Structure formats: structure tokens, C-alpha cells
PDB file of C-alpha atoms in Angstrom:
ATOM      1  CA  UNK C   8      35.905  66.171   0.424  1.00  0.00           C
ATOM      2  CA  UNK C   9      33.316  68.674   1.228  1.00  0.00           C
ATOM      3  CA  UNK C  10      30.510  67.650   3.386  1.00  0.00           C
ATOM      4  CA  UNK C  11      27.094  68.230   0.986  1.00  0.00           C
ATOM      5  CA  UNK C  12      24.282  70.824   1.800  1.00  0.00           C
ATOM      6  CA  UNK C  13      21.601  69.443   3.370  1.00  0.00           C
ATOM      7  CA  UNK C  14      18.151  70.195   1.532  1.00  0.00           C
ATOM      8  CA  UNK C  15      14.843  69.356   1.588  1.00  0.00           C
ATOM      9  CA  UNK C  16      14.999  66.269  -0.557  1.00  0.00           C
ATOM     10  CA  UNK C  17      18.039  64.590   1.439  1.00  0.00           C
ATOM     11  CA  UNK C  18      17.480  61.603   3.643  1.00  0.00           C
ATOM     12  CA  UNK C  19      19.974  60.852   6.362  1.00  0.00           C
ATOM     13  CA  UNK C  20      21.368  57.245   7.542  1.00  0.00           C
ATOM     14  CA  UNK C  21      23.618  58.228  10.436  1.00  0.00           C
ATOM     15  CA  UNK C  22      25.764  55.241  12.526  1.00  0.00           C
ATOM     16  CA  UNK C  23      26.318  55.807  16.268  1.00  0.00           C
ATOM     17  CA  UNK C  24      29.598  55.014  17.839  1.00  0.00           C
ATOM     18  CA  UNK C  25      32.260  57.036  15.938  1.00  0.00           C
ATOM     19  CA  UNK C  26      29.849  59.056  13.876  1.00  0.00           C
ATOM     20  CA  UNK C  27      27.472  60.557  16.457  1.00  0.00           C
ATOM     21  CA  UNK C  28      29.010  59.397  19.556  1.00  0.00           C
ATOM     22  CA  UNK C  29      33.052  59.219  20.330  1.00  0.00           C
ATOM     23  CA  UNK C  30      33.691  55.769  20.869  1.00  0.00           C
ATOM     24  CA  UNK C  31      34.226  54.498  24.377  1.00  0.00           C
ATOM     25  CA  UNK C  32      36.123  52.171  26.047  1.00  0.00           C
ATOM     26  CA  UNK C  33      32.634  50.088  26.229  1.00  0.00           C
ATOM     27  CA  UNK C  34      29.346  50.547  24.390  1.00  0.00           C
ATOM     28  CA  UNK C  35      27.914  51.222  28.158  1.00  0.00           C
ATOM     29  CA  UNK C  36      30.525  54.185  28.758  1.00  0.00           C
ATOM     30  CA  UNK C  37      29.543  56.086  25.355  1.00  0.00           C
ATOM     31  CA  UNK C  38      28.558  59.575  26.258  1.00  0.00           C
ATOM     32  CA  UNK C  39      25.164  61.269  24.076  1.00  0.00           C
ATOM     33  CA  UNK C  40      26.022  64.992  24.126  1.00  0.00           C
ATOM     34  CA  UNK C  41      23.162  66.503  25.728  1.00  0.00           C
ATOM     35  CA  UNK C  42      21.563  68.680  22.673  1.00  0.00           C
ATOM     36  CA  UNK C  43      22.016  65.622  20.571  1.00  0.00           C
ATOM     37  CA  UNK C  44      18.426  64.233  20.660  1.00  0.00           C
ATOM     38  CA  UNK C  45      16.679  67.446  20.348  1.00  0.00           C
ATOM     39  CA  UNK C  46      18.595  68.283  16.804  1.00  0.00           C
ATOM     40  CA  UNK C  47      18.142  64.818  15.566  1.00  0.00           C
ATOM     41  CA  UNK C  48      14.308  65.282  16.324  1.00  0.00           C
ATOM     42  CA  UNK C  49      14.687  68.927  14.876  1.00  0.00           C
ATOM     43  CA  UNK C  50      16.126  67.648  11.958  1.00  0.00           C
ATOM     44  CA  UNK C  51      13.312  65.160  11.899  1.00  0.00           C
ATOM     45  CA  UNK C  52      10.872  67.256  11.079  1.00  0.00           C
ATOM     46  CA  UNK C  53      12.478  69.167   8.660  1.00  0.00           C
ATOM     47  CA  UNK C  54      12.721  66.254   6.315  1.00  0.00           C
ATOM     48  CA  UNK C  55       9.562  64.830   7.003  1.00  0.00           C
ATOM     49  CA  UNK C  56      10.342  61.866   8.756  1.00  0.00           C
ATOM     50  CA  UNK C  57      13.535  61.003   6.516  1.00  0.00           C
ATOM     51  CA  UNK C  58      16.187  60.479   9.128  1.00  0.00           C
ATOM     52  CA  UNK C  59      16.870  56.826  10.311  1.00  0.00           C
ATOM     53  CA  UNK C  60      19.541  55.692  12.719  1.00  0.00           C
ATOM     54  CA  UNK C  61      21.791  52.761  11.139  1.00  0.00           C
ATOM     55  CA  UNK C  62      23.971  50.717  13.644  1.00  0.00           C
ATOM     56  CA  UNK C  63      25.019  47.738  15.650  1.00  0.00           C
ATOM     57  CA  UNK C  64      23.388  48.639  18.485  1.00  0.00           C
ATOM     58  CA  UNK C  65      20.122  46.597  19.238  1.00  0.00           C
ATOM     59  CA  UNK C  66      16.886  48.871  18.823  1.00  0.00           C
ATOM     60  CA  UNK C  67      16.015  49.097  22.487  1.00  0.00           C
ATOM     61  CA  UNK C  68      19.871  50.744  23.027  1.00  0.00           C
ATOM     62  CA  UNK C  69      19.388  53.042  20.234  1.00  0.00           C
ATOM     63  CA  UNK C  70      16.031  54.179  22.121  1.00  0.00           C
ATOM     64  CA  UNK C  71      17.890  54.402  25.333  1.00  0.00           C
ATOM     65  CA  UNK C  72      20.498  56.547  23.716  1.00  0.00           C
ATOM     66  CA  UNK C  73      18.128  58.991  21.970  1.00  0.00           C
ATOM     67  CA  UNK C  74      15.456  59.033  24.436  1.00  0.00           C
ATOM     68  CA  UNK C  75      13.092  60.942  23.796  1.00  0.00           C
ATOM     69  CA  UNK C  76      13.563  60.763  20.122  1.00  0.00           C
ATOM     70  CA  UNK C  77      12.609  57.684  18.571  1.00  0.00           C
ATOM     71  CA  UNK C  78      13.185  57.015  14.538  1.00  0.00           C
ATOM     72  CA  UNK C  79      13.321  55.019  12.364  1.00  0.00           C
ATOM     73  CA  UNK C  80      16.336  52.673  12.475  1.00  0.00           C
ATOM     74  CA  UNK C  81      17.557  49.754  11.703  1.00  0.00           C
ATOM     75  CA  UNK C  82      19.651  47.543  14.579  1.00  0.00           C
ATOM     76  CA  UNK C  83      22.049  44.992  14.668  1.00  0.00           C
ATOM     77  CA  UNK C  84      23.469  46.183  11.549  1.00  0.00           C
ATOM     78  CA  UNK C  85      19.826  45.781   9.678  1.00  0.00           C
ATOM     79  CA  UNK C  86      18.562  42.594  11.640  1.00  0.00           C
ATOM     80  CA  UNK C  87      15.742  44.415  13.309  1.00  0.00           C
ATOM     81  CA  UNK C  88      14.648  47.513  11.163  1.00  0.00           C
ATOM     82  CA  UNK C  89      11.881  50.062  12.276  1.00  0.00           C
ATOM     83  CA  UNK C  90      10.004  51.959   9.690  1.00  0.00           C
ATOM     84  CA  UNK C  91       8.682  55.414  10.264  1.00  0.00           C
ATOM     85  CA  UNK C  92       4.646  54.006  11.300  1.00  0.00           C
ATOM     86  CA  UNK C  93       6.725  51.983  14.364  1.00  0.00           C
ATOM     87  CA  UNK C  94       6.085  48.822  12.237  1.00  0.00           C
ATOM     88  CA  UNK C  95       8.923  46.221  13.041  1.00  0.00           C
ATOM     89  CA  UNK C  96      11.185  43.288  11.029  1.00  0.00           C
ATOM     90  CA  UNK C  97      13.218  40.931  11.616  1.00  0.00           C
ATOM     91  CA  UNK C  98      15.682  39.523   8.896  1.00  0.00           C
ATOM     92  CA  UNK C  99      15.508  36.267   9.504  1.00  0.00           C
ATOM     93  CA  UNK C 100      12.760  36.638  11.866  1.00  0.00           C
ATOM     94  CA  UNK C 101      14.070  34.453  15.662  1.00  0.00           C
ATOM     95  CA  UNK C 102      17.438  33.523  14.189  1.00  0.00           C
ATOM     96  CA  UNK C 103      20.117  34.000  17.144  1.00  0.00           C
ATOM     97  CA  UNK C 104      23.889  33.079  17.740  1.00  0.00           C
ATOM     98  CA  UNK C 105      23.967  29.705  19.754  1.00  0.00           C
ATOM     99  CA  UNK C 106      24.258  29.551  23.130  1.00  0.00           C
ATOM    100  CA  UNK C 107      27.222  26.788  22.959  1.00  0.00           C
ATOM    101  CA  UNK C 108      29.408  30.238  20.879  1.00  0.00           C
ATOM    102  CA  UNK C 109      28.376  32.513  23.367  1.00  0.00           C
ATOM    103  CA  UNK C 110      29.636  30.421  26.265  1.00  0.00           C
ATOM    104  CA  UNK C 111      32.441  29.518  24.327  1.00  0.00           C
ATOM    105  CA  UNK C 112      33.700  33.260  24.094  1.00  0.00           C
ATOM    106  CA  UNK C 113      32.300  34.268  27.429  1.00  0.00           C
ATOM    107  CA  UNK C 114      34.446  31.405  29.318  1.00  0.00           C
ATOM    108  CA  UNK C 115      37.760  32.789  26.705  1.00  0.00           C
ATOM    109  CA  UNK C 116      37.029  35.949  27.763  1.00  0.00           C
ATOM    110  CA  UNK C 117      37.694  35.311  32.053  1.00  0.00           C
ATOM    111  CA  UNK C 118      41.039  34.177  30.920  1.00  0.00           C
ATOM    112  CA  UNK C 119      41.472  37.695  29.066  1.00  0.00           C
ATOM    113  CA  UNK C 120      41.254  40.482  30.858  1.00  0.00           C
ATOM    114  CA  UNK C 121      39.301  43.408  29.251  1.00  0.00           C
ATOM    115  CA  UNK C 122      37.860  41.578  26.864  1.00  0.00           C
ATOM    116  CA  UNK C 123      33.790  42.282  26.747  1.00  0.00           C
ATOM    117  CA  UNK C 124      32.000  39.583  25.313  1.00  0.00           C
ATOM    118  CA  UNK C 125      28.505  41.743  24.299  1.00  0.00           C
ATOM    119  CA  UNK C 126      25.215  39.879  23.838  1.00  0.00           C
ATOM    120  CA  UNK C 127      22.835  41.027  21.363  1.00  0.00           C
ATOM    121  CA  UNK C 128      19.090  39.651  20.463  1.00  0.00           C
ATOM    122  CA  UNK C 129      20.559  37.946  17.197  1.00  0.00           C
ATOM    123  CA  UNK C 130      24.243  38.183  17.331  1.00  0.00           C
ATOM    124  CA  UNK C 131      27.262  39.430  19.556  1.00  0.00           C
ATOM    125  CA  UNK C 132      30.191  41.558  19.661  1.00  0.00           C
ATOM    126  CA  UNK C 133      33.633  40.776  21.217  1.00  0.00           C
ATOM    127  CA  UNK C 134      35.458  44.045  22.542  1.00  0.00           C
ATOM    128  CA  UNK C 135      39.220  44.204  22.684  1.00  0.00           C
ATOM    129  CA  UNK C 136      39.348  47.767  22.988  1.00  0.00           C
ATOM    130  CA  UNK C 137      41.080  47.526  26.409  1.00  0.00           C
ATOM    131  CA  UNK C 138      43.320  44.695  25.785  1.00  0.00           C
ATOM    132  CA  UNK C 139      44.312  44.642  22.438  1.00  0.00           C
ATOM    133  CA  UNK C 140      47.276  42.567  23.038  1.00  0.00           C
ATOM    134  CA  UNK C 141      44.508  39.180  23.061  1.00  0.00           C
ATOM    135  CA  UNK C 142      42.548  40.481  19.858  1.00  0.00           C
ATOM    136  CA  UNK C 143      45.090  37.631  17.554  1.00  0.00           C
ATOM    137  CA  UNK C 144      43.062  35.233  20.631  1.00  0.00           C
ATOM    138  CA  UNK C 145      39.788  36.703  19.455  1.00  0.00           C
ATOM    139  CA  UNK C 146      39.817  36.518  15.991  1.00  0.00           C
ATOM    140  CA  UNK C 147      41.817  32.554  16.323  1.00  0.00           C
ATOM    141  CA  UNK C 148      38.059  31.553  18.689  1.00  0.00           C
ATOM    142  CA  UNK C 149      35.689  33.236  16.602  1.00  0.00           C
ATOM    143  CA  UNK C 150      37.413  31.845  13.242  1.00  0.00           C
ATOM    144  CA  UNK C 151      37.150  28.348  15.181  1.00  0.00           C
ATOM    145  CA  UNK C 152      33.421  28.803  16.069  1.00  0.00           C
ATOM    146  CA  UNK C 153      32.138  30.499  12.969  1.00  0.00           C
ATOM    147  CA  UNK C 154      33.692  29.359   9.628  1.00  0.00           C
ATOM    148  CA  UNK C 155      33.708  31.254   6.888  1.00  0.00           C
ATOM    149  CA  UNK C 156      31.013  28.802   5.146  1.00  0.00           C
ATOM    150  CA  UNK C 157      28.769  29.019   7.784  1.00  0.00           C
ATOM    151  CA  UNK C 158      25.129  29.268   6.253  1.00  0.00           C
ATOM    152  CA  UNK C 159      23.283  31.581   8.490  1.00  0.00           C
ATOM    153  CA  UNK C 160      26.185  33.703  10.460  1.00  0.00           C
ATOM    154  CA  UNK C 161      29.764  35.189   9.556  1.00  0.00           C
ATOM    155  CA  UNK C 162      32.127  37.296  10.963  1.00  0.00           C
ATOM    156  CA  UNK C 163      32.008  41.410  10.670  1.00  0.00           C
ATOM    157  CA  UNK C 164      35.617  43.211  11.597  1.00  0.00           C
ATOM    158  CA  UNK C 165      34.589  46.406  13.816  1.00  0.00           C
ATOM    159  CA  UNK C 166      37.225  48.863  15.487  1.00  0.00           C
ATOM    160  CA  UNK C 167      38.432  46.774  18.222  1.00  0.00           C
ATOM    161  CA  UNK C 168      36.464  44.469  17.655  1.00  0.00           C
ATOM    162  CA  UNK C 169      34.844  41.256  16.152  1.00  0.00           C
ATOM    163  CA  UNK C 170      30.524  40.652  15.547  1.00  0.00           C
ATOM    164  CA  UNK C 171      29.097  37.669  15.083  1.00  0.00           C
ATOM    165  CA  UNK C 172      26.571  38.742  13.025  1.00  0.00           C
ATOM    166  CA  UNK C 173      24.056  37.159  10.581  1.00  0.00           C
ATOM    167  CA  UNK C 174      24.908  36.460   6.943  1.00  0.00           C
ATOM    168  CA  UNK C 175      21.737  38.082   5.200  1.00  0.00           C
ATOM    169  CA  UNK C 176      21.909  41.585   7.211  1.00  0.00           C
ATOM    170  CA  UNK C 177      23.845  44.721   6.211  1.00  0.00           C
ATOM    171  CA  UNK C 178      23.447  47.928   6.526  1.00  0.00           C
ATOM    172  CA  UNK C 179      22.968  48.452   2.839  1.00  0.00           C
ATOM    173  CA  UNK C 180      20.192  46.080   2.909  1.00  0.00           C
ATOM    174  CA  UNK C 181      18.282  47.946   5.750  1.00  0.00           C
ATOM    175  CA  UNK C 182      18.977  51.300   3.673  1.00  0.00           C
ATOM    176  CA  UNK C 183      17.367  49.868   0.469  1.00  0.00           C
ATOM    177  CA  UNK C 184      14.379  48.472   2.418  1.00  0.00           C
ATOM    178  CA  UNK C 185      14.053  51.878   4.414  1.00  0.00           C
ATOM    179  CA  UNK C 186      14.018  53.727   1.235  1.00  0.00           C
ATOM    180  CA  UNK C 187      11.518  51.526  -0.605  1.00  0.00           C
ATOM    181  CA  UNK C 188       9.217  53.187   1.960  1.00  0.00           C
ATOM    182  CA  UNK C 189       7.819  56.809   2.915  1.00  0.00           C
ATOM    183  CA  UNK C 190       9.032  59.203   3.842  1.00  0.00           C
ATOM    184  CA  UNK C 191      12.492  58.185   2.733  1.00  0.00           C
ATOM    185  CA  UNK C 192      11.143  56.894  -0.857  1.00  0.00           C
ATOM    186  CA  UNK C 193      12.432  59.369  -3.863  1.00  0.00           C
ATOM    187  CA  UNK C 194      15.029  61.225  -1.670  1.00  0.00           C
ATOM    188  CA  UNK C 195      18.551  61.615  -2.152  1.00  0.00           C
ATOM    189  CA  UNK C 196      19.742  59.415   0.773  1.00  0.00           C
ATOM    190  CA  UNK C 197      23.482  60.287   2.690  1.00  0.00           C
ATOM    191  CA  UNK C 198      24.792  57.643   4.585  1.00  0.00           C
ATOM    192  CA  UNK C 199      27.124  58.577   7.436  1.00  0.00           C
ATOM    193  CA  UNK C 200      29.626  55.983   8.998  1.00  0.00           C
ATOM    194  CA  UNK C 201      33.613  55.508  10.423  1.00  0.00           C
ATOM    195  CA  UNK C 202      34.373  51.886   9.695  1.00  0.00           C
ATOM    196  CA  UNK C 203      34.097  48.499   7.710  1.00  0.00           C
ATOM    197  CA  UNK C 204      30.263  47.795   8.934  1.00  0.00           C
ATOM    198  CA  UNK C 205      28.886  51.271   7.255  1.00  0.00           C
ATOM    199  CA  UNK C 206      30.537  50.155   3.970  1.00  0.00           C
ATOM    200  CA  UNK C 207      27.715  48.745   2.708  1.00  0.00           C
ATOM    201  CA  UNK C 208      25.471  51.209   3.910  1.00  0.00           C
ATOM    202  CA  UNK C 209      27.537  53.989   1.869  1.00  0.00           C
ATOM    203  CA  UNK C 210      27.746  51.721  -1.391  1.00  0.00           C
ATOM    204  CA  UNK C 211      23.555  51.622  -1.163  1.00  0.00           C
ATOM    205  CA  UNK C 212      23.371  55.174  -0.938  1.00  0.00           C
ATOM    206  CA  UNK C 213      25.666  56.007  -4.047  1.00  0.00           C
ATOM    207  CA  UNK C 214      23.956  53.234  -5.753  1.00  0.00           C
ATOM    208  CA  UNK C 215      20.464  55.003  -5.059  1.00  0.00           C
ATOM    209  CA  UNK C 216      22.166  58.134  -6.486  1.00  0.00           C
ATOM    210  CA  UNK C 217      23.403  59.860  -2.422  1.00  0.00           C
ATOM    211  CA  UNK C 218      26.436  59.719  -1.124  1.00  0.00           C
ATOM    212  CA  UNK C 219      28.565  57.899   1.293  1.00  0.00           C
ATOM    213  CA  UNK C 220      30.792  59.575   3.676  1.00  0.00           C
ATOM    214  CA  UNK C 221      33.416  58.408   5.901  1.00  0.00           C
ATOM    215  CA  UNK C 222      34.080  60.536   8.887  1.00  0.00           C
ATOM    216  CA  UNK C 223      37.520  60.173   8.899  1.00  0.00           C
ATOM    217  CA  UNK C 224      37.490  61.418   4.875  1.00  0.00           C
ATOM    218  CA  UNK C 225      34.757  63.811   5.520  1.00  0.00           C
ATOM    219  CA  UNK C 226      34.511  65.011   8.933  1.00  0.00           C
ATOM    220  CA  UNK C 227      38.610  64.446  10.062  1.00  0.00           C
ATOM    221  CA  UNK C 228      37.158  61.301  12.266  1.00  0.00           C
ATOM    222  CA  UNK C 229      35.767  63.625  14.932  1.00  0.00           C
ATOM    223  CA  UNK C 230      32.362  62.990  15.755  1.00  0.00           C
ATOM    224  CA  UNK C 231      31.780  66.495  16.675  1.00  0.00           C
ATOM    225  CA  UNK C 232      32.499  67.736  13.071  1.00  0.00           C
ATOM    226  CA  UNK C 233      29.187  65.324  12.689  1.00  0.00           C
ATOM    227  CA  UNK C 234      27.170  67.067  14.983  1.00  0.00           C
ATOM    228  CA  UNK C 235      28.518  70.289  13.858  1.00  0.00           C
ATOM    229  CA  UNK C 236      27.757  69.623  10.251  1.00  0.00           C
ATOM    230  CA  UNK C 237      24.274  68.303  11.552  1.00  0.00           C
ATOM    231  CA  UNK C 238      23.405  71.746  13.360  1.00  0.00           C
ATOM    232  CA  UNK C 239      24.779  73.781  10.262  1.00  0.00           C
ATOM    233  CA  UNK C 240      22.313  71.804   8.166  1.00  0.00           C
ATOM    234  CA  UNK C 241      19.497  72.544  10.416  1.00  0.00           C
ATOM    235  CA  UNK C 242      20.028  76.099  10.509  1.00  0.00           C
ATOM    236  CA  UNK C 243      20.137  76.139   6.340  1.00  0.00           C
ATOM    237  CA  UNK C 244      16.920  74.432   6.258  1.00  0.00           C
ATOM    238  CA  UNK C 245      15.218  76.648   8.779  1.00  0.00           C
ATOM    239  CA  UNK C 246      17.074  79.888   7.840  1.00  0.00           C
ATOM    240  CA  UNK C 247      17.297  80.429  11.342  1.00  0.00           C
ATOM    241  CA  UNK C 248      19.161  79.101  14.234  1.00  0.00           C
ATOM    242  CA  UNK C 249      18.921  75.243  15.629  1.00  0.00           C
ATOM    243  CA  UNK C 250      16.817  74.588  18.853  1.00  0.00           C
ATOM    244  CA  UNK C 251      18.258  76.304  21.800  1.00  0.00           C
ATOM    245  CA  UNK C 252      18.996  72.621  23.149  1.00  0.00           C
ATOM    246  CA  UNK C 253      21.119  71.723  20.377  1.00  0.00           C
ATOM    247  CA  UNK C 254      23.875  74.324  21.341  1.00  0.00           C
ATOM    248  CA  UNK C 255      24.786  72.304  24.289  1.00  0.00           C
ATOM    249  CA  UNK C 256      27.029  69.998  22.881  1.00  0.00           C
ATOM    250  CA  UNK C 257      30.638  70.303  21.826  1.00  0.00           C
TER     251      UNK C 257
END
């Protein structure tokens, strides 16, 4: 498949690790090319707001990423959301993993090394990335700690990797609230993403009438095709070149 033209009318949902950003051997190590935030913010403006950044990541890492650019985005796969006015939500407002799982997994993970037990605000992510040979340990704990009738939390597969995340978030939900809102409301929304968490995010853009694209479909998994796309698109819609800091990256 083709990647789209971007126009005026488009809204963008772009994931982070493995869409924007080659994925690291920990969240910490990811690399942000350096023209990266200035074309995001370019692009921005040129739809009017209508460009929201969709991931696992907590808000305040997204921020950190970005800096100085600062969208709207929804975190924690769609537990925290922030709308384009800087208004925030929670969904379920001060629900959190327990602190009994997190020790559980965090005393597992000193018997396994390279495994990265991540906190997060609500949930948390176990990294097997550089030790795959204990992710059959993983999955056995978390299965143990979480089961799959749990009310409030479940399980989410990631590349590498196992969340703990809450039942009533996806990122599907946090693009149908983001584009019951300005400036995304009435667009044509394309959601962005490389694995089984952006699913839902894609499915709620086709739904709306967008599209869903998988980089490794779309973009031949290589985060730079992203970024490359992302430029190209910014030039169309300006009819002129990108920001000068935007050719930086790869």
C-alpha cells in the first residue's frame, strides 16, 4: 500500500516507539532525531491543531521526548488524554496497578537478568527485549497476577514485551474522544502504528472513515520512511520546503 496524501482536512494519530522513534533496547535509550519536533510542530500548524501523539508512554515522557512541542496526546495507551486547550482526563480517573503486582514482578525481575520492569502512573510494562529467553517467565507471572477476568486491568502483548494496562483504555477510545473535539472534529483522521496496541487505534480511524496504517505494511517497518513521509507531507501542504530543522534527521 501507498502511503495517502496528506491534505488539509487530514488529522494525524502517530505512536512513538517503532513509528516515530526506532525502538531501543529500553524506552530510556530511544533516540528523537533532532528535526523531529520542529516538523511535528510544523505540521501542527498546518492542520490547525489536528495532530495528536497516541502511545504508551505516560504524558510527561511524551513531553520530554518532543520538548518543545507539546500536543495533544493521549498516554498510557488512552488513560490520560490531553485535548488541544491543555485540558486533561483520566479514564478511570486515580485507578493504578497495585503495589503487591508491581513488587511481585520487580522481585521476578532480579532473578532475570535484562528484564525492565517499567512503572507507569496507572499501569506498567515488563521489557524482555534483552533477554528474551525469560519472556515464557513473564507472560507465566503476569498471567498469575492478572487473570484474564480481572475487572479493572488486563494484559496488552507489546514487541518484547507485556503491559499491564487498564481494561477500559485503548487507543481507539482516546481517538474517538479526541475527534469528538476541535480541531480534530470533521477531519479525515490517519492513524499511524507498528504493533498489537495501535490496532485499535487504526480500526477507529477506518471506522470514522481514515485510515489505518501499519508501518511494516506501509512504511517497510522503518521509522524513517515515517518521518520521511511526514516531511513530504509538509512540503505538499506548504508548496514549499519543510523547516530548515526538519532536514536534520535521517
Amino acid at each position: 500500500m501507498t502511503p495517502p496524501d496528506l491534505d488539509r482536512k487530514s488529522a494525524l494519530f502517530l505512536d512513538l516507539d517503532g513509528t516515530l522513534l526506532e525502538i531501543a533496547a529500553t524506552p530510556e535509550q530511544v533516540v528523537v532525531p533532532a528535526g523531529l519536533p520542529a516538523l511535528l510542530a510544523h505540521l501542527h500548524h498546518q492542520l490547525g491543531g489536528a495532530l495528536a501523539i497516541v502511545t504508551g508512554r505516560p504524558l510527561p515522557q511524551i513531553d520530554d521526548l518532543l520538548r518543545p512541542f507539546s500536543p495533544s496526546a493521549a498516554g498510557e495507551h488512552g488513560v490520560s488524554l490531553r485535548y488541544a486547550d491543555g485540558t486533561r482526563e483520566e479514564l478511570p480517573a486515580g485507578l493504578a496497578v497495585p503495589a503487591a503486582w508491581r513488587e511481585a514482578l520487580e522481585a521476578a525481575a532480579e532473578r532475570w537478568p535484562g528484564v525492565l520492569v517499567e512503572p507507569k502512573p496507572h499501569g506498567l510494562a515488563v521489557h524482555y527485549r534483552l533477554a528474551p529467553e525469560y519472556g515464557n517467565e513473564v507472560w507465566r507471572l503476569v498471567r498469575e497476577l492478572v487473570p484474564p477476568e480481572h475487572p479493572w486491568f488486563h494484559l496488552v502483548p507489546a514487541r518484547e514485551a507485556v503491559e499491564i494496562g487498564l481494561r477500559a483504555a485503548s487507543k481507539g477510545n482516546a481517538v474517538e474522544r479526541l475527534m469528538a473535539h476541535a480541531p480534530f472534529h470533521g477531519r479525515r483522521p490517519i492513524f499511524i502504528g507498528d504493533d498489537f496496541t495501535d490496532e485499535a487505534g487504526m480500526s477507529k480511524a477506518r471506522e470514522l472513515g481514515g485510515l489505518g496504517l501499519r508501518v511494516a505494511e506501509v512504511f517497510g517497518g522503518d521509522p524513517a520512511n515515517v518521518r520521511a513521509w511526514l516531511m513530504q507531507g509538509a512540503r505538499q501542504l506548504d508548496g514549499h520546503a519543510a523547516p530548515a530543522a526538519a532536514g536534520a534527521m535521517p
